[in-house]
CSV table of C-alpha atoms in Angstrom, one decimal:
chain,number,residue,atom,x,y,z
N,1,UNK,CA,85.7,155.5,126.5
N,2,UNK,CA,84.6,159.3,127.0
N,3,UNK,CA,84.2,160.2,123.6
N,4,UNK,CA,84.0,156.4,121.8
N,5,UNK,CA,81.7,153.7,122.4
N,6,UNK,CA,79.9,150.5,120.6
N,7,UNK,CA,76.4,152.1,118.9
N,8,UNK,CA,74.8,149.6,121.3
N,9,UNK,CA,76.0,150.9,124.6
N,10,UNK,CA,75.3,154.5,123.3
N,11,UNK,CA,72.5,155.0,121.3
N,12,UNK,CA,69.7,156.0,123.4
N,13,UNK,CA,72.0,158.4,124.9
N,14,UNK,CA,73.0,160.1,121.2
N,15,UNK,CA,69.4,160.0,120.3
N,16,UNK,CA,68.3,162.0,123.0
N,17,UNK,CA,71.3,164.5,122.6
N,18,UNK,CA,69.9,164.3,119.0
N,19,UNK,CA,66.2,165.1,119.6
N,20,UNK,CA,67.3,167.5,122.5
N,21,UNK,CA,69.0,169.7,120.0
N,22,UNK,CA,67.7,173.5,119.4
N,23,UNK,CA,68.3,176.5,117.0
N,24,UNK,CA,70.7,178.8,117.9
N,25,UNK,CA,69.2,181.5,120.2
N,26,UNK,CA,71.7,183.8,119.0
N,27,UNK,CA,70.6,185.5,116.2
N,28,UNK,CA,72.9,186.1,112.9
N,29,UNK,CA,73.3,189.5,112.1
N,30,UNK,CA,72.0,190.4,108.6
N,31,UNK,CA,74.9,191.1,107.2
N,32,UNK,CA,77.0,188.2,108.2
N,33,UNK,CA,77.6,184.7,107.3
N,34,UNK,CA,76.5,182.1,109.9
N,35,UNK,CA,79.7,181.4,112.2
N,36,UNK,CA,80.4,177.9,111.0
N,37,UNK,CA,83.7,176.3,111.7
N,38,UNK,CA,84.3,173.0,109.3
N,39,UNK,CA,87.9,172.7,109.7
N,40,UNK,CA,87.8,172.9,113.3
N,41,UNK,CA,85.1,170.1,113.6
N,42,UNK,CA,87.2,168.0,111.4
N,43,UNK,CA,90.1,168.2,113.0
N,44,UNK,CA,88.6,167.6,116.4
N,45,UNK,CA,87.3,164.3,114.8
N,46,UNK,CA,91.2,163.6,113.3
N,47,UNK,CA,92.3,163.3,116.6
N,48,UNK,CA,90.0,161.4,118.1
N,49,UNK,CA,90.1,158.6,115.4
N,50,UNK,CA,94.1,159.2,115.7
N,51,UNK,CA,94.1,158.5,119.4
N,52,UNK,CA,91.4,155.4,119.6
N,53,UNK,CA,91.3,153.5,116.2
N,54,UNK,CA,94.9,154.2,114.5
N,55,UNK,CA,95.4,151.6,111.5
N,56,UNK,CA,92.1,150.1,112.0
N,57,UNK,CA,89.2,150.1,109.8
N,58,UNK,CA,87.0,153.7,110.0
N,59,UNK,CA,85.8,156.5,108.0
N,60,UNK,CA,85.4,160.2,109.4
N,61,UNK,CA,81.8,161.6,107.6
N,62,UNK,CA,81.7,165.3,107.1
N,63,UNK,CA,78.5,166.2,106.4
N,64,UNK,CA,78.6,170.1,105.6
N,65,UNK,CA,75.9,172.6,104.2
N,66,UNK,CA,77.7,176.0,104.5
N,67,UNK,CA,80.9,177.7,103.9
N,68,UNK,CA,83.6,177.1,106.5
N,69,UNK,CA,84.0,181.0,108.1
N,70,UNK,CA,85.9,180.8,111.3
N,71,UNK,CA,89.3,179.2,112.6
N,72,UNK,CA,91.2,177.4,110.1
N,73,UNK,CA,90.5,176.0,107.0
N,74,UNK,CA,88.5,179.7,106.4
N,75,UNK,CA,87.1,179.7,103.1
N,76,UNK,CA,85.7,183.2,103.2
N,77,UNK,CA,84.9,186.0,105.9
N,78,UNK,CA,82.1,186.7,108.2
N,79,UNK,CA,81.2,190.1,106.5
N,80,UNK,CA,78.8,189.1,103.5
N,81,UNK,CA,80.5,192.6,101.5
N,82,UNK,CA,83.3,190.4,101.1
N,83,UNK,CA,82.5,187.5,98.5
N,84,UNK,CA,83.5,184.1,98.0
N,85,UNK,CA,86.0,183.3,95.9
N,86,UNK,CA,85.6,181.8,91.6
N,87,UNK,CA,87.1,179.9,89.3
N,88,UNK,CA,88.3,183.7,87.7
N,89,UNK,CA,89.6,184.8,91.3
N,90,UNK,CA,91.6,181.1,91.7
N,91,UNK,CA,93.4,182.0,88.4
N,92,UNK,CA,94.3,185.3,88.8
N,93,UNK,CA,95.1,184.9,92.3
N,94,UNK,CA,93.0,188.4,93.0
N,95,UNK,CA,92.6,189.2,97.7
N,96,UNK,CA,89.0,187.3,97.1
N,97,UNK,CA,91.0,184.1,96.8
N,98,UNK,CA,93.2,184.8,99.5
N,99,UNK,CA,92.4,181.8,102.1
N,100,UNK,CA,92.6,179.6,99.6
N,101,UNK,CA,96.7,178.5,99.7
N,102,UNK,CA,96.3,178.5,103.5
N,103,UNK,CA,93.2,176.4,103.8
N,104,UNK,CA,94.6,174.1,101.2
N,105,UNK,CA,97.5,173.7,103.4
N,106,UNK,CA,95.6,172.7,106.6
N,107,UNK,CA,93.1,170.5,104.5
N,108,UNK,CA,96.2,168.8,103.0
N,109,UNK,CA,97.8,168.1,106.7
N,110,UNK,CA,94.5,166.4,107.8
N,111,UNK,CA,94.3,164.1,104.8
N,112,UNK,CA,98.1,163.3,105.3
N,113,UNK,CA,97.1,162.4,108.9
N,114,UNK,CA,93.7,160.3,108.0
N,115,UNK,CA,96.7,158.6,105.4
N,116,UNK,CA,98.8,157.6,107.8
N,117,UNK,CA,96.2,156.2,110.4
N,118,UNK,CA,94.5,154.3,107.6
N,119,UNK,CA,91.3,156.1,107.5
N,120,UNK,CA,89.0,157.9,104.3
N,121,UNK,CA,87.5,160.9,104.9
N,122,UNK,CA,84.0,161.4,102.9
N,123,UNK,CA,82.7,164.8,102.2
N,124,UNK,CA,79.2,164.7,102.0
N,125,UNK,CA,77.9,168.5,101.0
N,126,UNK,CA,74.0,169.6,100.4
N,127,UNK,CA,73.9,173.3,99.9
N,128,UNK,CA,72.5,175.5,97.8
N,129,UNK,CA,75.8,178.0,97.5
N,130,UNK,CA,79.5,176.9,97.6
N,131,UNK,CA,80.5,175.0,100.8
N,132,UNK,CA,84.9,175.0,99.7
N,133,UNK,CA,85.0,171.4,98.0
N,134,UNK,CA,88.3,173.3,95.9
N,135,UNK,CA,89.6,173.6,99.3
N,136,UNK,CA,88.3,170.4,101.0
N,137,UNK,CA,88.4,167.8,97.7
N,138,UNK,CA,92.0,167.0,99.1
N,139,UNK,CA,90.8,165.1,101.6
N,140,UNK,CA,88.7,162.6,99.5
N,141,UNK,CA,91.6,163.0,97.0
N,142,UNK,CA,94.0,161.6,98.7
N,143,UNK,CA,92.2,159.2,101.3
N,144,UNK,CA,89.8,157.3,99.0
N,145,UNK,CA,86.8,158.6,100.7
N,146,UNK,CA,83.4,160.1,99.4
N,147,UNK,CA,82.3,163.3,98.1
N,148,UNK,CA,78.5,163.5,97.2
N,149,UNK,CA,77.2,166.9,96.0
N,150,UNK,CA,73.4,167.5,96.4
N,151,UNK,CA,70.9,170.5,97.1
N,152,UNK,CA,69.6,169.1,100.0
N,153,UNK,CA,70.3,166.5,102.3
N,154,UNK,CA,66.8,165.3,102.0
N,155,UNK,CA,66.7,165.0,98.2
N,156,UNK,CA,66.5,161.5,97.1
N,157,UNK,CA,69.9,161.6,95.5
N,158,UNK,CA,71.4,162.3,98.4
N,159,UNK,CA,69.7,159.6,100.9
N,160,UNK,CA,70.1,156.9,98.1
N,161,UNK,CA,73.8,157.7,97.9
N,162,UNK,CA,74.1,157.4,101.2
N,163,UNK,CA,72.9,154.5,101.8
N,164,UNK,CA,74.8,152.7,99.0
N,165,UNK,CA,77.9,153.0,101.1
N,166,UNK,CA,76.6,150.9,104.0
N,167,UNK,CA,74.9,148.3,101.5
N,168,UNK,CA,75.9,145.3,102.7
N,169,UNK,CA,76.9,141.9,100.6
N,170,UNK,CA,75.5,138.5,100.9
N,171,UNK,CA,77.3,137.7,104.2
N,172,UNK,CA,76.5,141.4,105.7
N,173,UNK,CA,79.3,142.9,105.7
N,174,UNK,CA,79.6,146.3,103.8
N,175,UNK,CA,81.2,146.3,100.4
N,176,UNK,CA,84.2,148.2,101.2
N,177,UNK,CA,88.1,147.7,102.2
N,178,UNK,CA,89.7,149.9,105.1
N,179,UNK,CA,94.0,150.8,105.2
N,180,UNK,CA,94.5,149.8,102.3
N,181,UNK,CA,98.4,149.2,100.6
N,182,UNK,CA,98.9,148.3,96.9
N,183,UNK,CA,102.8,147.4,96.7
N,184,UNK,CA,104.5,147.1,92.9
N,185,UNK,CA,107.1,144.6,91.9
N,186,UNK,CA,108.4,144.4,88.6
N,187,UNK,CA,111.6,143.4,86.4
N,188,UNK,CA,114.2,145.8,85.9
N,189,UNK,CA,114.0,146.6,82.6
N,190,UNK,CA,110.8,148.5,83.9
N,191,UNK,CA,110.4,151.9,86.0
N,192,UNK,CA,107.3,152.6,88.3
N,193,UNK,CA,106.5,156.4,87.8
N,194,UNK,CA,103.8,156.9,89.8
N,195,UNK,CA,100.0,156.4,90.0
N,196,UNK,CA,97.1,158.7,89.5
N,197,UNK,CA,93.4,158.2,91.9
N,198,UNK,CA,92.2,158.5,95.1
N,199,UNK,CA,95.5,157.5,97.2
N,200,UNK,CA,98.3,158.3,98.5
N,201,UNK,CA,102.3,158.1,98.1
N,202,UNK,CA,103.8,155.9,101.2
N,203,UNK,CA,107.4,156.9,99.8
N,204,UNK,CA,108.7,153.5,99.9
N,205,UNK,CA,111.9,153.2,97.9
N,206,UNK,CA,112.8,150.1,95.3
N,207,UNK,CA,115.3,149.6,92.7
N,208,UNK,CA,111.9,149.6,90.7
N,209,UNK,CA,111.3,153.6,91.0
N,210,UNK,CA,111.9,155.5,88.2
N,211,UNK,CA,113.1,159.3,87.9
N,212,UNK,CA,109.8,160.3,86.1
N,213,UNK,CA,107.0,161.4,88.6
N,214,UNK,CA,103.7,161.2,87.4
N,215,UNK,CA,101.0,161.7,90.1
N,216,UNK,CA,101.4,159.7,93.5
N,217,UNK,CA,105.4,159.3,92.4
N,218,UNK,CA,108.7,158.5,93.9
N,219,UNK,CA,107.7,155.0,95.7
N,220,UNK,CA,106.6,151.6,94.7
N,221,UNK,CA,103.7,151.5,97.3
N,222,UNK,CA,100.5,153.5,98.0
N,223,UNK,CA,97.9,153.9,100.7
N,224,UNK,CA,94.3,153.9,100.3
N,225,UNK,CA,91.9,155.2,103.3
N,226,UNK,CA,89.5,152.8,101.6
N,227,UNK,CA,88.4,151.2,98.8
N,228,UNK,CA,85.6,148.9,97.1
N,229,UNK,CA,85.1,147.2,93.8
N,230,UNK,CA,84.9,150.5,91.7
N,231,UNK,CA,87.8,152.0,93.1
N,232,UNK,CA,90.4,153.4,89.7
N,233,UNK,CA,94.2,153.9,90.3
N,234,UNK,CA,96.3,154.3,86.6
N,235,UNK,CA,99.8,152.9,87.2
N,236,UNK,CA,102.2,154.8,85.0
N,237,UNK,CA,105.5,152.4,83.5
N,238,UNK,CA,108.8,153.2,81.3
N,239,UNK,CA,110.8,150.5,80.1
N,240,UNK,CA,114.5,151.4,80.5
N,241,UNK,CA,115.8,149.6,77.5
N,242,UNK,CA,114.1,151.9,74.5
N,243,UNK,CA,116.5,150.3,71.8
N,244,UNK,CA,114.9,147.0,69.8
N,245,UNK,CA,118.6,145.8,69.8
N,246,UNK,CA,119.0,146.4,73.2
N,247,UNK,CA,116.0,143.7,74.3
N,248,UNK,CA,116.9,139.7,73.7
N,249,UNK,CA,114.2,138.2,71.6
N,250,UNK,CA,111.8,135.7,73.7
N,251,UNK,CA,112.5,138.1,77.1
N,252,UNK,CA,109.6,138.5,79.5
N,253,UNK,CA,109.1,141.4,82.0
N,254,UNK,CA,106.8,141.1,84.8
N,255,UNK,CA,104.9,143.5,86.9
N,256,UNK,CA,103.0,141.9,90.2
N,257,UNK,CA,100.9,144.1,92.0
N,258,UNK,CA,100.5,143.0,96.3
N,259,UNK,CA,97.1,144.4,97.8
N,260,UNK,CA,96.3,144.3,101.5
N,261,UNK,CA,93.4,145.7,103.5
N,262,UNK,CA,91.2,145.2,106.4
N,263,UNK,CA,87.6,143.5,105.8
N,264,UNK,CA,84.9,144.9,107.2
N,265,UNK,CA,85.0,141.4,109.3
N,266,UNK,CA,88.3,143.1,110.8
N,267,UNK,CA,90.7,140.5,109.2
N,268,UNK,CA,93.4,141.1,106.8
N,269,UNK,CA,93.7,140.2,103.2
């Protein structure tokens, strides 16, 4: 209850912190990036979702408009001489892409924790210049969450978008499904491979698990942060027995797919 709290105990409290809020009255040198530490932030709010709602329904909201340049998950350097790093630099692997293997590895950890407390992470970026989505996509990659891109967070684009994902149905809850598991069942003349979108491998083992790994691979289940009705996963099958001969005329094979999630009215389905 120090850092969590119902919106209606807390509100006039986080409004006034809100309206309360100045500049910084340190100024930013001239040739420096502004000191801005995204990974940090994100982290921080990891843990505190990890501690007070783990497996229950919640989204972490990064709402970012600058490059990440201190503590970890460093995109770039403080020093603006030092430039931030391109498509050409990602390929070649030249010293301007040089955060980029360890800030994909800490960006990969968090969205492996978000996973496995049941939570989507959204990215929601309005900047002008590169904020590190190459670096950060992981976490919407792999938790189901968000990632709107827009010049300004009050452009129209970016205010409709956002309120889309609270838009609630005819009952009032919000169209959306929370922790998430999609489990796969089939015959055994057929092999799961694996599964491409935004979601993650639980590595549960079946008889059903084939050697080929395609995406999400090696298990027969998969986690989603979240999900709604235009969530995409491609499932990827091989049927063992490749011989006509080899298949009885008038067989079936069957494939069942088991979904569960949390509704936003906190049951299970």
């Amino acid at each position: 209850r120090r850092f969590l709290l119902p919106v209606s105990e807390c509100e006039y409290s986080l409004m006034n912190i809100l309206d309360d809020l100045q500049p910084d009255s340190w100024p930013i040198p001239a040739d420096t990036r502004p000191q801005r530490c995204t990974g940090v932030a994100l982290a921080v709010a990891t843990g505190l979702m990890e501690a007070c709602c783990v497996q229950q329904s919640g989204r972490i909201m990064l709402f970012v408009g600058g490059v990440c340049t201190v503590g970890p998950g460093t995109i770039v350097s403080l020093p603006l001489a030092e430039s931030i790093r391109h498509h050409l630099d990602l390929q070649k692997n030249s010293n301007s892409a040089r955060h980029v293997q360890k800030a994909l590895k800490f960006y990969s950890s968090l969205a492996q924790r978000a996973v496995q407390n049941g939570h989507a992470v959204d990215i929601l970026a309005c900047s002008l210049d590169q904020v590190g989505l190459h670096e950060m996509r992981v976490l919407c990659d792999r938790s189901g969450g968000h990632m709107v891109m827009s010049d300004s967070f009050s452009m129209n684009i970016f205010r409709d978008s956002f309120k889309k994902m609270f838009e609630p149905d005819a009952s009032g809850y919000i169209k959306q499904a929370f922790n998430g598991r999609v489990e796969i069942l089939c015959s055994k003349d057929v092999k799961i491979n694996g599964a491409i979108g935004a979601c993650t491998s639980t590595g549960k083992k079946g008889a059903q698990v084939g050697d080929t790994m395609i995406g999400e691979s090696n298990t027969c289940e998969w986690a989603f942060g979240a999900m709604d009705k235009n969530t995409t996963v491609a499932f990827y099958f091989e049927v063992v027995a490749q011989g006509v001969n080899q298949i009885p005329p008038g067989k079936q094979s069957f494939i069942q797919f088991q979904t569960l999630y949390n509704h936003p009215s906190g049951r299970k389905r």
